[in-house]
Each structure stands twice: as C-alpha cells, then as structure tokens.
Coordinates of C-alpha atoms and ligand atoms in Angstrom, one line a residue:
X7 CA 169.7 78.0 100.5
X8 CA 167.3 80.7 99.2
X9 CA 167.9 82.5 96.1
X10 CA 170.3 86.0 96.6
X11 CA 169.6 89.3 95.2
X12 CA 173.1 90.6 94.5
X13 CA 174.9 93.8 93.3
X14 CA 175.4 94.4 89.8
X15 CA 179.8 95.9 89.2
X16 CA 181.4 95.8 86.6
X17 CA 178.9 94.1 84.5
X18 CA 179.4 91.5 86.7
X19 CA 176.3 90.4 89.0
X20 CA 178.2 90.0 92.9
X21 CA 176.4 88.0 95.3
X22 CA 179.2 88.2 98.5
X23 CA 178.0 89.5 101.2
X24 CA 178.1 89.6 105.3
X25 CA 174.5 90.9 105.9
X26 CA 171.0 90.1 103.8
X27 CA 167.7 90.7 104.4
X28 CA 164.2 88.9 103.7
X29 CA 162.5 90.2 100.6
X30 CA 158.6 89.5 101.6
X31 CA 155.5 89.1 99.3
X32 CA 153.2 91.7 100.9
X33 CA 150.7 89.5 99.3
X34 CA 151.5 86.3 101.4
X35 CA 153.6 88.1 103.8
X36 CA 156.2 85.1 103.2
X37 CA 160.3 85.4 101.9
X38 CA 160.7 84.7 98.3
X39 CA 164.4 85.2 98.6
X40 CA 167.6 87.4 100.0
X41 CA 168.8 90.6 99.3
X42 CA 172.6 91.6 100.1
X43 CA 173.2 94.6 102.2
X44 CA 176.7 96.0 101.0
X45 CA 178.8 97.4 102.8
X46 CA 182.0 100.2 102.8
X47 CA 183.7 97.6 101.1
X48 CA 181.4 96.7 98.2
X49 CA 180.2 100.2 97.7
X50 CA 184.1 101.9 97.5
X51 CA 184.0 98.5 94.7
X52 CA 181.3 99.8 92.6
X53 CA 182.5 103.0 93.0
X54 CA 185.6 102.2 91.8
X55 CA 184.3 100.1 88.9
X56 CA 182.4 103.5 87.8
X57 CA 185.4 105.8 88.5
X58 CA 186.9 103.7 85.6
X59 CA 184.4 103.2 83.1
X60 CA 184.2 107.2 83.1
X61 CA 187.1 108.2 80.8
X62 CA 186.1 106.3 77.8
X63 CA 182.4 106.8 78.3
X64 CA 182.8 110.7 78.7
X65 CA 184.9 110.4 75.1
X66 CA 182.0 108.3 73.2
X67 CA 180.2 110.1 71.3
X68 CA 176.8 111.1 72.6
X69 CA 175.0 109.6 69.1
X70 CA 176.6 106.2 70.3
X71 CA 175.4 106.3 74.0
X72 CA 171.8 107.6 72.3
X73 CA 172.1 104.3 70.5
X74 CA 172.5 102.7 73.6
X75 CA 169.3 104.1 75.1
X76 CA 167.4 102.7 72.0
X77 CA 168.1 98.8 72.6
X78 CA 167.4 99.6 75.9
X79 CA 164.3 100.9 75.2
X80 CA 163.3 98.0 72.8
X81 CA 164.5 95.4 75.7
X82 CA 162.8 96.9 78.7
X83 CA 159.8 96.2 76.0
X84 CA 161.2 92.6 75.5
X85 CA 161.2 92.0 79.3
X86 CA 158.1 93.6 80.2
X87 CA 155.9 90.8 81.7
X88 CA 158.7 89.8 83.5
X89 CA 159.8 93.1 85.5
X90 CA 155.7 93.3 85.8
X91 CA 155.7 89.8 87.3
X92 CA 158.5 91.1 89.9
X93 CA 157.3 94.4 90.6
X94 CA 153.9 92.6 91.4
X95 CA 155.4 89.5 93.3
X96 CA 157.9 91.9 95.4
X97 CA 155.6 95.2 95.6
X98 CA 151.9 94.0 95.2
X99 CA 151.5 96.2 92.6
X100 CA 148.4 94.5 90.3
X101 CA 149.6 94.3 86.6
X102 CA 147.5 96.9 85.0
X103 CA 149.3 99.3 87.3
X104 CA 153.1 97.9 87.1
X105 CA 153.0 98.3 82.8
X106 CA 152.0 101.8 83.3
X107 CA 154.8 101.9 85.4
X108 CA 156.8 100.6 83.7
X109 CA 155.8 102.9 80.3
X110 CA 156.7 105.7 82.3
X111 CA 159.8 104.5 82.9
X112 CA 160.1 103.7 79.1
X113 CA 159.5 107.3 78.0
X114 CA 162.1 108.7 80.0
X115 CA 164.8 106.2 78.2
X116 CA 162.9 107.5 74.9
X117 CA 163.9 111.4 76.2
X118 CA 167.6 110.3 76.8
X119 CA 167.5 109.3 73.3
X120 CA 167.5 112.7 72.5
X121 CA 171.2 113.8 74.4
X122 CA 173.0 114.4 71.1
X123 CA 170.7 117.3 70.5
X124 CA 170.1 118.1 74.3
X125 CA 174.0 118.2 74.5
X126 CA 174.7 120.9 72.2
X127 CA 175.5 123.8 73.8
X128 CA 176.1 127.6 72.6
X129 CA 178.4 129.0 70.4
X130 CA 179.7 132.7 69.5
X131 CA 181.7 133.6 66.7
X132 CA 183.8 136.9 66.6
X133 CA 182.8 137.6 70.2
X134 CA 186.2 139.7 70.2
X135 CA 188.9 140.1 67.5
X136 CA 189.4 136.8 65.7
X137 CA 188.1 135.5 69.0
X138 CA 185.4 132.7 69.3
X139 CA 183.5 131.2 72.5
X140 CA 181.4 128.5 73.6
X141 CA 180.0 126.6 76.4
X142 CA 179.4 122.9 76.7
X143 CA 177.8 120.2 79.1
X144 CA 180.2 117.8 80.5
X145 CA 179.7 115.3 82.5
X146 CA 180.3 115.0 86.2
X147 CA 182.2 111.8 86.2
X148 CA 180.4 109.0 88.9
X149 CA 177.4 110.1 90.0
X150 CA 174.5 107.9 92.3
X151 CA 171.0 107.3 92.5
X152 CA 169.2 106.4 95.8
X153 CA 165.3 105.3 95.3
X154 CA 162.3 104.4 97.2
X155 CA 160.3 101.2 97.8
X156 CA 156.9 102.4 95.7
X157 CA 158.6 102.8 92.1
X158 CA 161.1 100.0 92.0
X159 CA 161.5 100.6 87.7
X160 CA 160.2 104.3 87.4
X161 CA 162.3 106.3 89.6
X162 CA 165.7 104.7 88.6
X163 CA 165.0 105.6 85.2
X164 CA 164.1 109.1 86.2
X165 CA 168.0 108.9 87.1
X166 CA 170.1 107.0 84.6
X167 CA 169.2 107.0 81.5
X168 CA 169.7 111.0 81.4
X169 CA 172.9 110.5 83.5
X170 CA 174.3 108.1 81.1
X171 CA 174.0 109.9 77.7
X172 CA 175.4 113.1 79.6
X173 CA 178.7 110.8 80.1
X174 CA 178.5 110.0 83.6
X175 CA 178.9 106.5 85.0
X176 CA 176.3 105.8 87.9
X177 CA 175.6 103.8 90.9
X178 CA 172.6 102.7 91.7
X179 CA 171.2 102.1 95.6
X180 CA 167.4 100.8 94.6
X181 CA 165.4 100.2 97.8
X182 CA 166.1 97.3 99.9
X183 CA 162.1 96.2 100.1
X184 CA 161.7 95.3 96.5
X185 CA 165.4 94.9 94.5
X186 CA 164.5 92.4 91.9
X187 CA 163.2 95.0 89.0
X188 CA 166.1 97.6 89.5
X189 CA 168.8 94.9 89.2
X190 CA 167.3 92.8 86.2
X191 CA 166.4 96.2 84.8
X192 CA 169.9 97.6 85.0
X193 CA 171.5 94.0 83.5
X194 CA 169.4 94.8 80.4
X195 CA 171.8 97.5 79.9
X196 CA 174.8 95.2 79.6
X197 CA 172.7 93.1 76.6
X198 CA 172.2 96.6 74.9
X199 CA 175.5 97.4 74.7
X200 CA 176.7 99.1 77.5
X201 CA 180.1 99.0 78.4
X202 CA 181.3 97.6 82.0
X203 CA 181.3 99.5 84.8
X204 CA 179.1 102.4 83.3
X205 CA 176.3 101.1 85.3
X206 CA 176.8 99.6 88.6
X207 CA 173.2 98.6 91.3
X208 CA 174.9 98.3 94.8
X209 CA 172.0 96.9 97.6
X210 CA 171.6 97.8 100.8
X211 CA 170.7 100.0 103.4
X212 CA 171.8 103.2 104.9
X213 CA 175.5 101.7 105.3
X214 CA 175.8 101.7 101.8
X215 CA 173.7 104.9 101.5
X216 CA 176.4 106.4 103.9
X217 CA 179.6 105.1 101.9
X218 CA 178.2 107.1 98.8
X219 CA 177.7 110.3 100.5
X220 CA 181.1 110.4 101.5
X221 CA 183.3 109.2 99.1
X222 CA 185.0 112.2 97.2
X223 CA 185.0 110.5 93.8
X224 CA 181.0 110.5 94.0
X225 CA 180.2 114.0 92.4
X226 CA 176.9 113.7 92.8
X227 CA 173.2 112.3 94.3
X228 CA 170.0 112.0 93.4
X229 CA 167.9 110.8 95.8
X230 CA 164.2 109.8 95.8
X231 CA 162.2 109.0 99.3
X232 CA 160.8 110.2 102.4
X233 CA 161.6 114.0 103.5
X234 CA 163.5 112.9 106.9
X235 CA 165.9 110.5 104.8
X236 CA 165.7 113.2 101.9
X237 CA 166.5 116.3 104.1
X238 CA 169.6 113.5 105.6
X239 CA 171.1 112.9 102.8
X240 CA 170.8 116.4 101.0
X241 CA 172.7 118.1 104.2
X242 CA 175.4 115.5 104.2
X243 CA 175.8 115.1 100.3
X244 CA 176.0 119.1 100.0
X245 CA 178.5 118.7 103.7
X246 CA 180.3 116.7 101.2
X247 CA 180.6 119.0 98.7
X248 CA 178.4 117.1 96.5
X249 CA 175.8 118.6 93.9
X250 CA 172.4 116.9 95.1
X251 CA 168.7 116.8 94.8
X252 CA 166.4 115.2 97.2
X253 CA 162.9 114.7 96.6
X254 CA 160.5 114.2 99.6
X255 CA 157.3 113.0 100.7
X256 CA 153.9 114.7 100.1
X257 CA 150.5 115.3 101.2
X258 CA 148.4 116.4 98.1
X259 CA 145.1 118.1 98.2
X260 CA 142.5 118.5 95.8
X261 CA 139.9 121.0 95.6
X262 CA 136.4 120.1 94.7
X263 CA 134.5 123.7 94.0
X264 CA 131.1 123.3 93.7
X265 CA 131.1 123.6 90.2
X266 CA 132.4 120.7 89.9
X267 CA 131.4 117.8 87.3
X268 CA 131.1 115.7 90.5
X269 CA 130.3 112.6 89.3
X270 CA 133.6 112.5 87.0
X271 CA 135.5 114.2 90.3
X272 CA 135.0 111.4 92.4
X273 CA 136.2 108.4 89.9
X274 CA 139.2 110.8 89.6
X275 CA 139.3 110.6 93.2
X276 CA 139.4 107.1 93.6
X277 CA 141.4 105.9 91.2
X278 CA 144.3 109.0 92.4
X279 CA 144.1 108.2 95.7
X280 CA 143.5 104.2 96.4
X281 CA 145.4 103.4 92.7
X282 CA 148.6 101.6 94.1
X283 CA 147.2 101.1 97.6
X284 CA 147.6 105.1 98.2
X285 CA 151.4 104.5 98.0
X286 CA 152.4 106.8 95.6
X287 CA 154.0 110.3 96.1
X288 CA 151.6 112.0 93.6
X289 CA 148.1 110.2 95.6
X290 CA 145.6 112.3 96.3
X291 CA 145.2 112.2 100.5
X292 CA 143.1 114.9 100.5
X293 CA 139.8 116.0 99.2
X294 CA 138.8 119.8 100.2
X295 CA 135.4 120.3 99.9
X296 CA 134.1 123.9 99.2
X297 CA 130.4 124.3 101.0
X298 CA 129.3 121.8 103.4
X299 CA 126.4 120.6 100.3
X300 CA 129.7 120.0 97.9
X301 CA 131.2 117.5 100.8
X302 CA 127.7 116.3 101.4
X303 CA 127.5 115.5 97.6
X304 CA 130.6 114.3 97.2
X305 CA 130.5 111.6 100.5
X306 CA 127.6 110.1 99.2
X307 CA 128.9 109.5 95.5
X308 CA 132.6 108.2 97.1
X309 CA 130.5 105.9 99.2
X310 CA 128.5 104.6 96.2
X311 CA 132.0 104.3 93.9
X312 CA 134.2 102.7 96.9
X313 CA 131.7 99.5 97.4
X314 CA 133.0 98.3 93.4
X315 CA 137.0 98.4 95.0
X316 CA 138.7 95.5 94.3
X317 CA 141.4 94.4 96.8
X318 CA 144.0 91.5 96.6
X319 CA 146.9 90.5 94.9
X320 CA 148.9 91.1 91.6
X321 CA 148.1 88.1 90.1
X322 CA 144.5 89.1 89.2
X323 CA 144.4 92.0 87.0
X324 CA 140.6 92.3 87.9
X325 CA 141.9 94.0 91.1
X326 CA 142.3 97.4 91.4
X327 CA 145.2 97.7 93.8
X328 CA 147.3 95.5 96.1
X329 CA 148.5 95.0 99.8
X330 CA 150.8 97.7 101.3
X331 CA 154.2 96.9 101.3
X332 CA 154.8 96.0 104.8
X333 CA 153.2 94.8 107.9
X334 CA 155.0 97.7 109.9
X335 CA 153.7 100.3 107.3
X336 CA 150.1 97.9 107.0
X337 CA 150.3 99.0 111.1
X338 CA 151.4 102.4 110.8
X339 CA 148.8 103.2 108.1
X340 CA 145.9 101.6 110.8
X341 CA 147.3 103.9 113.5
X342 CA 146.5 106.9 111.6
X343 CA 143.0 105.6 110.8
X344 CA 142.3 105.2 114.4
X345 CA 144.2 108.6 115.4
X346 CA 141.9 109.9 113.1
X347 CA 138.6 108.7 114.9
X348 CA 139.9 109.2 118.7
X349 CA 140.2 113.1 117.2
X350 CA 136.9 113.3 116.1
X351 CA 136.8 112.6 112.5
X352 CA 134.3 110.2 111.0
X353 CA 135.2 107.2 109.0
X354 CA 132.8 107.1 106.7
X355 CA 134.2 103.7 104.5
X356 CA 136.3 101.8 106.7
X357 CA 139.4 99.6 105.1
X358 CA 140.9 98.5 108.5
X359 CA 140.5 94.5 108.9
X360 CA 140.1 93.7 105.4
X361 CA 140.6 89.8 104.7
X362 CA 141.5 88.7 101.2
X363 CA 141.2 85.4 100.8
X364 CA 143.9 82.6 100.7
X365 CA 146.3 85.8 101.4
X366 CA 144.9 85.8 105.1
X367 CA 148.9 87.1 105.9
X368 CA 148.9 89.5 103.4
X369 CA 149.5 93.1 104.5
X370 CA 146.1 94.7 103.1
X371 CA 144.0 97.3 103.8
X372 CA 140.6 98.0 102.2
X373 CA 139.7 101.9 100.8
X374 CA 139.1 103.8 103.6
X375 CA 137.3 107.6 103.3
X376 CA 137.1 110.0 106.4
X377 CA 135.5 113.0 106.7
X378 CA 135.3 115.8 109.0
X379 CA 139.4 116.4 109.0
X380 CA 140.7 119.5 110.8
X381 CA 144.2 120.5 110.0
X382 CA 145.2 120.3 113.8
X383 CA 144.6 116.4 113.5
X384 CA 147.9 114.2 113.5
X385 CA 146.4 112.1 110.3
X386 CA 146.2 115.4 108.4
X387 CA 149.3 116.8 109.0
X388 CA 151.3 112.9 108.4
X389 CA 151.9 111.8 105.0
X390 CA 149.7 108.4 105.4
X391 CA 150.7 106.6 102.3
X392 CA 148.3 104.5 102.5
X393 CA 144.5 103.7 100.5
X394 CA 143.2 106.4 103.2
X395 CA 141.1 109.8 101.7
X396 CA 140.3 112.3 104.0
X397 CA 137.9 115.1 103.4
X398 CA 138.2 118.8 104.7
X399 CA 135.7 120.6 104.6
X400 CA 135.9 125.0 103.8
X401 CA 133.4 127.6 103.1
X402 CA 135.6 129.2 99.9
X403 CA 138.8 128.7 97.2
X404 CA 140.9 131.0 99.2
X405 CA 140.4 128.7 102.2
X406 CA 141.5 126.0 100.3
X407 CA 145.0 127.3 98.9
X408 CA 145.2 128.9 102.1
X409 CA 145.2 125.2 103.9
X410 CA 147.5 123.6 100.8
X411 CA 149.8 126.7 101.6
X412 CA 150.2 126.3 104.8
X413 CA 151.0 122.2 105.1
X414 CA 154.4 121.1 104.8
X415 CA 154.1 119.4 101.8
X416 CA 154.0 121.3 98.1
X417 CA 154.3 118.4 95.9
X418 CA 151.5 118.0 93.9
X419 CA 148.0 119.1 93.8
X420 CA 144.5 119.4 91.8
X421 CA 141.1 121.4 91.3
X422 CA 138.3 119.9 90.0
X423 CA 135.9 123.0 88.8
X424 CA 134.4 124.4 85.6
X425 CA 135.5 127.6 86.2
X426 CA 138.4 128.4 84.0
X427 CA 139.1 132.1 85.7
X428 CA 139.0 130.2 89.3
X429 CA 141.3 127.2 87.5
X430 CA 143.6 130.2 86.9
X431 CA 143.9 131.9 90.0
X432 CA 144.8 128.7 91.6
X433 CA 147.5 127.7 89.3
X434 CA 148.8 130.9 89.1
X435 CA 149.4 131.6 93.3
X436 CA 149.3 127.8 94.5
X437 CA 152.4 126.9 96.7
X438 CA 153.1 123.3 95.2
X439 CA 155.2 122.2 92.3
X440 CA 152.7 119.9 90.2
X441 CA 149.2 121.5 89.5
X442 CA 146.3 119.6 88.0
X443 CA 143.1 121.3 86.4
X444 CA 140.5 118.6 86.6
X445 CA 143.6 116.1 86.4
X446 CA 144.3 114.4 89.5
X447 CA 147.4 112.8 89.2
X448 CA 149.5 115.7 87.3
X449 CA 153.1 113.9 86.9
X450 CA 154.4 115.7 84.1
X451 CA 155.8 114.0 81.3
X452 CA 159.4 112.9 80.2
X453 CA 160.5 115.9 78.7
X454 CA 159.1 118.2 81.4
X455 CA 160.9 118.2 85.0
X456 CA 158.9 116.5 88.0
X457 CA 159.3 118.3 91.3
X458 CA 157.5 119.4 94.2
X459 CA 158.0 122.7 96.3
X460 CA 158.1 123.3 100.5
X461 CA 159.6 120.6 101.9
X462 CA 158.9 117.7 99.0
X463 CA 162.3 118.9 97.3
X464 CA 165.6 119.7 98.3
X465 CA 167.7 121.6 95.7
X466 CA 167.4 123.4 93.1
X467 CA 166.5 121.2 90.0
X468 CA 163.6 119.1 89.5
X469 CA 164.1 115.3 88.6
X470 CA 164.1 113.9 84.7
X471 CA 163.5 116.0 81.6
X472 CA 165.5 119.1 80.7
X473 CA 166.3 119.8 84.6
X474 CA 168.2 116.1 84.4
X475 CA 170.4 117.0 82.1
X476 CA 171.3 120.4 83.8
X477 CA 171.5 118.5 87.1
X478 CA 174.2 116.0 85.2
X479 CA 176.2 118.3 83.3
X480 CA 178.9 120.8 84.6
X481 CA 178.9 123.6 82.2
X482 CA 181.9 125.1 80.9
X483 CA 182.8 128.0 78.6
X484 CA 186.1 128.6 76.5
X485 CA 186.9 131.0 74.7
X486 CA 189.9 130.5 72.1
X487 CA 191.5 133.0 69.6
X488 CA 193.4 132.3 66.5
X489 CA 194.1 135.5 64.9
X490 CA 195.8 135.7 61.5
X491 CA 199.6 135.9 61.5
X492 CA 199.7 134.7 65.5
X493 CA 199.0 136.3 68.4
X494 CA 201.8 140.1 69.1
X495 CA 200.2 141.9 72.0
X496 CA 202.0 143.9 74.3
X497 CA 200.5 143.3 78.5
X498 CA 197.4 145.0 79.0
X499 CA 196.5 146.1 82.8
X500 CA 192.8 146.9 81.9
X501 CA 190.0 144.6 81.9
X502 CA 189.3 143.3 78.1
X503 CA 186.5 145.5 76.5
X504 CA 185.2 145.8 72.9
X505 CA 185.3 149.9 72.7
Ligands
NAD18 P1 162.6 105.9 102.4 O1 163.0 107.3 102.7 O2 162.4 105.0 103.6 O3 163.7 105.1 101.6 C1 164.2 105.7 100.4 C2 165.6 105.2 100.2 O4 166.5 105.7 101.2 C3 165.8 103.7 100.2 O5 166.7 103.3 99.2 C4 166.3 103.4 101.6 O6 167.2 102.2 101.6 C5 167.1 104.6 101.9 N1 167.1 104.9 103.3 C6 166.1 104.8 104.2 N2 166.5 105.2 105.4 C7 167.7 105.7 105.3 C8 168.6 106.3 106.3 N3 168.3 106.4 107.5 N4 169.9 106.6 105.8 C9 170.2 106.5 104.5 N5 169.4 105.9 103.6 C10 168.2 105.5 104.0 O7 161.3 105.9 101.5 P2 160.4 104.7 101.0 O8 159.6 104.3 102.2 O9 161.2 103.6 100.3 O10 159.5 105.4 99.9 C11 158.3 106.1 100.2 C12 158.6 107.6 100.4 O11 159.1 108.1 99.2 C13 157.3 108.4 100.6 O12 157.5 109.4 101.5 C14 157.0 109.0 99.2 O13 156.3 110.2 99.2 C15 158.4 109.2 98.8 N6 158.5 109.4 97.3 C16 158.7 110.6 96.8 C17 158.7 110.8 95.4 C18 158.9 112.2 94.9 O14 159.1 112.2 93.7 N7 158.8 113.2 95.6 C19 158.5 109.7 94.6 C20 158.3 108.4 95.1 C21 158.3 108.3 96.5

C-alpha cells in the first residue's frame, strides 16, 4: 500500500477517500505515492471545520495571530531542507531554486507579521456634535485558496498568511501534481500555535474546486493558475456572489534596445527564462530584439551562454534547472517547438530529445532558443511554459510595446537599455502589470502587490502585500454619538448637515 497524501481539517490530517491519483517524480517519471481527491463531502467538511474556527479567531486579538505568524516563520526556517527535498522530489525544482522559493514565501509570513498595525483603520473625532466615526477591517469569515502546480510553497503563502491575521479561517485547494509541501507546510501552523480548524488543505481536483465555489458560507477565492481555469472560476465565484481574484497565465517580453549592456542582457535572459525549466508565470518567453544587428548580437552571445546549461534532477544543485512537470506538458511544450519550425521560425539551440542520464524516463527538455518569431505564429501567441526563448525581431521601441500591447497577456515584462528617458517612456505607457528596467524577473516584493494586467488577472486587487489585506477585509464604518446629558432631539426630515 503506497503512502497517501491526505487533507489537513480540523487540525486533523484525513486520509479517507474514494478517488487518488499518482503523484510522479518528473525526474524518474515513476509514483512516489497517492494523493486523495476530495469530494462534495470532504470539502462541505473542511468548510465546516473553518465556518467554526471563525468566531473565536475573528475575536483574538490581531498581536496574538501576528505572534502566530512569527513561529511560523521561524519553523518554515526549521523545515527548510525538507519542504526543499519535496518540492524537488515532487516538482523537479533543483535546490538552489526551491530555498529561494521558499524565502519568498517566508517574507510574505514576515509582512503578515505586521496586521496589528496594517489593521488599524481611521478614526474621526467630533465629525458632528458630540459625534465620533471610524472604519475598520473585518474579516470575511471562511475564505479559500486555489494554487498552481509551479509554486507548491510560494503561492499558498501569497494567500494565508495575510488571510489569517485579517481573521479569516481558510481552505486551502494546493494543486493536485505536487501536494506534499502545501500540506506539511500548512501542519507547521498547528505546531505554531494555531488553533483548529483556522487552517484547513482539502486535495483534489476540480470536484473539490467546484464544491468551494458554491457553497454560500465560502465568502471568498483566490485563485492562482492558468487564464481558462482562472477566467472559470472568477465568473462562477462572482455568479456566486463571492469576492474573487484570479490570476492567469502570461507571456512576457523583454526588450533588448541596442543600447543594451548585452553581454549582462543575455545571462539575465537565461537565467529568467530557462530558471525553473521556463515554468514560471514571471519567465521571460520572449526576447524583442530592436535592429536586426541587436538580434544578430544577441543570438550569437545566447548561443555561447546556453552550451554551460545544466539539465537534470533536483538532487544535484550543480544543475541549473529540472524536468517539466509532466510527460503531457514535456509533449505539449515539444509540439510548440515543432509548430514553431513548420511556421518558419528557426531553432537556433534545440532542447527537444534531451537524455539525462540514469533519468532516461524523466520528463526533460534541454534550453531551446528560436529566432525569427512573427506574432501570427501559434508558439507566440501560446503561453509555452516551457525552457523555450523565442526572439522577435523590430526595427524600433514603439514596435516593441506596440507587440507587448497587443498579446493577450500583461503580466510581467522588462527592457534592457541604458537609456533612462526610453526606460521611462516604457514604464510609464506599457500595458502590463510588472515592469523591469534592466531586471528581468520584476516580482515585487512582500509588501508591494503582485499582479498582472489584460487577461493575467481577473478582479480588481492584486495578490499579497497591502492589496491582500484589502482583498481580506470588509470595511465597515460606524459612527456613534454620546452627547452629554443623553440624546433629546425632535424627528428631523432633512438630510444631516453641519451648517
Ligand atoms: P491550472 O490552471 O491547470 O491549475 C491551477 C489550479 O486549478 C489547480 O489547483 C488545479 O487543480 C485547478 N484546476 C485545474 N483545472 C480545473 C478546472 N477545470 N476546474 C477547476 N479547477 C481546476 O494551472 P497549473 O498548470 O497548475 O499552473 C500553471 C499555470 O499557472 C500557468 O498558466 C502559469 O502562468 C500560471 N501561474 C500564474 C501565476 C500568476 O501569478 N499570474 C503564478 C503562478 C502560475
């Protein structure tokens, strides 16, 4: 009997289920154990665990859920090699790569830290007569998280953390591909103190996906994944009368003017767009050359750098990224190479084939650049996530935004130039929600929001920092008057004014 990844309710780690799944080592492509798929059932149970927890943990005070957030700070320190061994065992991510994951992660428990003072709200005294008013944040009562495959620790703790101090209780839904992290990362909780049922993982697919979007007692979702699953689930939450952001995929471009310090443009280049096998939202896909001498350049220096890539699995921190996560996604990512030539682009370094070996199964798939991309082919227009670069080439700037402007995609995006008054311009009109000059992988940090434009976010906030707790907290405003000697006022028909 292989070991079960189960659900985490009520503090309680759950391993009934009718349905599991194979988790797979994209390394060897063999199981290393089960995941349970919840259904209705176990989801309304988690739910329900959370629905309870709520009225004590809205009433603690915010300093004592901060405190909270501090073991768990220290503990996801504690545990470190091991959620690193698991995120590299179940997602292929090479060591180097999982801690910085994992330290983002860490700095966004370090911002939740910080709810006492985030929760503070305004106050007005004497706004009328004897008459006093303030708003506050509460919190929405049970609220869920829905992540992707790539960021098995980061993106949950984009959610919760900020959730939690803001009084919510959550459930969790980490992605079915690689559980182990989420769960042992949520359990830590429990050890720091957290009471029962605050936190609750439920796995599974998009049965249990579906029992959260409509049961009334979840007041809101966050959801982090493709766009076609995150435009889904943003109609139906909202259908549902359910606060929601959904954050999308992404295609992001980055501009190499001719100005360019080339030589440190392309290591940017290649660590931002192979660094986790390609599969990260924030990857640079797309290099857009300005003047056929700057693509000419910088082909010849990506050449040079790609030949040093090291490919193979986690266990070797030499390497610099891993397999993809899947053979369906190793195949889809192949497909776009060779749509890509049939169309007429050139691959210039070709990743398809690659054999690591003693991981002959494993899904992987060498650095691949191609150049000579039009925007009419089907590999520009997908989002490839995958170790793939492709290179555009146009004749100025206003070409390029004009081509970032028009895709789909606004996540993130970069320019790599010397030209402070050009760097301007294109931060200033860009279409896309993350900008990088001469920084190719511009996630912004814990206490700022992260959050792409177009069709890479639905909603209104942004995930984590100061937009988290906005997207957590229901504001409310009272105002309360106490006048001296009690209140002796006949009716009054007009509306209240200060004359
Ligand atoms: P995915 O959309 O396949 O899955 C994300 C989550 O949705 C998982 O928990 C999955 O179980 C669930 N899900 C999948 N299909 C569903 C359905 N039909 N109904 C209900 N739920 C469903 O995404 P993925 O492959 O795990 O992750 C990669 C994608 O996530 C990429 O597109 C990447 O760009 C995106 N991503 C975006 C960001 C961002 O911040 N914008 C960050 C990380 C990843």
């Amino acid at each position: 009997m292989s070991e079960i990844v189960g659900h985490l309710i009520g503090g309680q780690v759950v391993t009934d289920h009718t349905r599991s799944l194979e988790v797979l080592n994209p390394a060897t492509g063999r199981c290393l154990r089960q995941v349970a798929l919840a259904d209705q059932a176990m989801v309304e149970r988690a739910i329900t665990a959370a629905a309870e927890a709520f009225p004590a943990w809205r009433n603690t005070p915010p300093i004592s859920r901060a405190r909270i957030m501090f073991r768990f700070k220290e503990l996801l320190q504690a545990n470190a090699d091991k959620i690193c061994q698991l995120l590299g065992e179940e997602h292929g991510k090479i060591t180097h790569d999982a801690k910085g994951e994992l330290q983002r992660g860490i700095e966004n428990v370090e911002f939740a830290c910080s709810a006492p003072h985030l929760l503070k709200g305004e106050h007005s005294k004497n706004v009328g007569p004897a008459i006093d008013s303030w708003s506050e944040h509460q919190p929405l009562g049970v609220v869920a998280g829905i992540t992707p495959f790539n960021f098995p620790v980061m993106v949950p703790l984009w959610m919760y953390p900020a959730a939690l101090v803001c009084g919510n209780c959550f459930v969790l839904k980490p992605s079915e591909r690689d559980p182990s992290a989420a769960l042992l990362v949520a359990q830590l909780l429990s050890e720091a103190g957290l009471p029962d049922g605050v936190m609750n993982v439920v796995n599974g697919d998009a049965e249990a996906v579906d029992t959260l979007l409509s049961d009334a007692r979840v007041e809101a979702i966050s959801f982090v994944g493709s766009t076609p699953v995150a435009q889904h689930i943003y109609t139906s939450a909202t259908a549902h009368g359910k606060r929601c952001q959904a954050l999308g995929g992404a295609k992001n471009h980055a501009i190499i003017m001719p100005d360019a310090d080339l030589d440190n443009a392309v290591s940017q280049l290649v660590g931002a767009a192979f660094g986790s096998s390609g599969e990260r939202c924030m990857a640079l896909s797309v290099a857009v050359a300005v003047g056929d001498a700057t693509a000419d350049a910088l082909i010849e220096k990506m050449q040079q750098q790609m030949t040093s890539l090291k490919v193979g699995p986690a266990t070797d921190d030499e390497n610099d990224f891993g397999p993809l996560i899947s053979a369906q996604h190793l195949a889809k990512v192949v497909g776009h190479i060779d749509s890509a030539e049939q169309q007429g682009a050139k691959v210039v370094v070709d990743g398809r084939g690659l054999r690591v070996q003693g991981h002959e199964d494993g899904y992987f798939l060498g650095g691949t650049l191609i150049d000579r991309v039009t925007p009419a082919m089907d590999c520009y227009q997908a989002e490839i996530f995958g170790p793939v670069l492709l290179v555009v080439r146009v004749n100025s700037m206003r070409d390029a935004m004009d081509l970032i402007d028009a895709h789909e995609y606004g996540n993130g995006t970069c320019i790599f130039t010397r030209d402070g008054e050009a760097a301007r311009f294109f931060s200033d009109h860009i279409k896309v929600g993350m900008v990088g000059i001469n920084v190719p992988l511009p996630v912004p940090v814990a206490y700022h929001s992260f959050g792409g434009w177009k069709r890479s976010l639905f909603g209104d906030l942004s995930a984590y920092g100061p937009d988290a707790v906005r997207f957590y907290t229901r504001r409310k405003t009272i105002t309360q008057r106490w006048p001296e000697g009690g209140i002796r006022e006949a009716a009054n028909f007009s509306m209240p004014t200060l004359d």
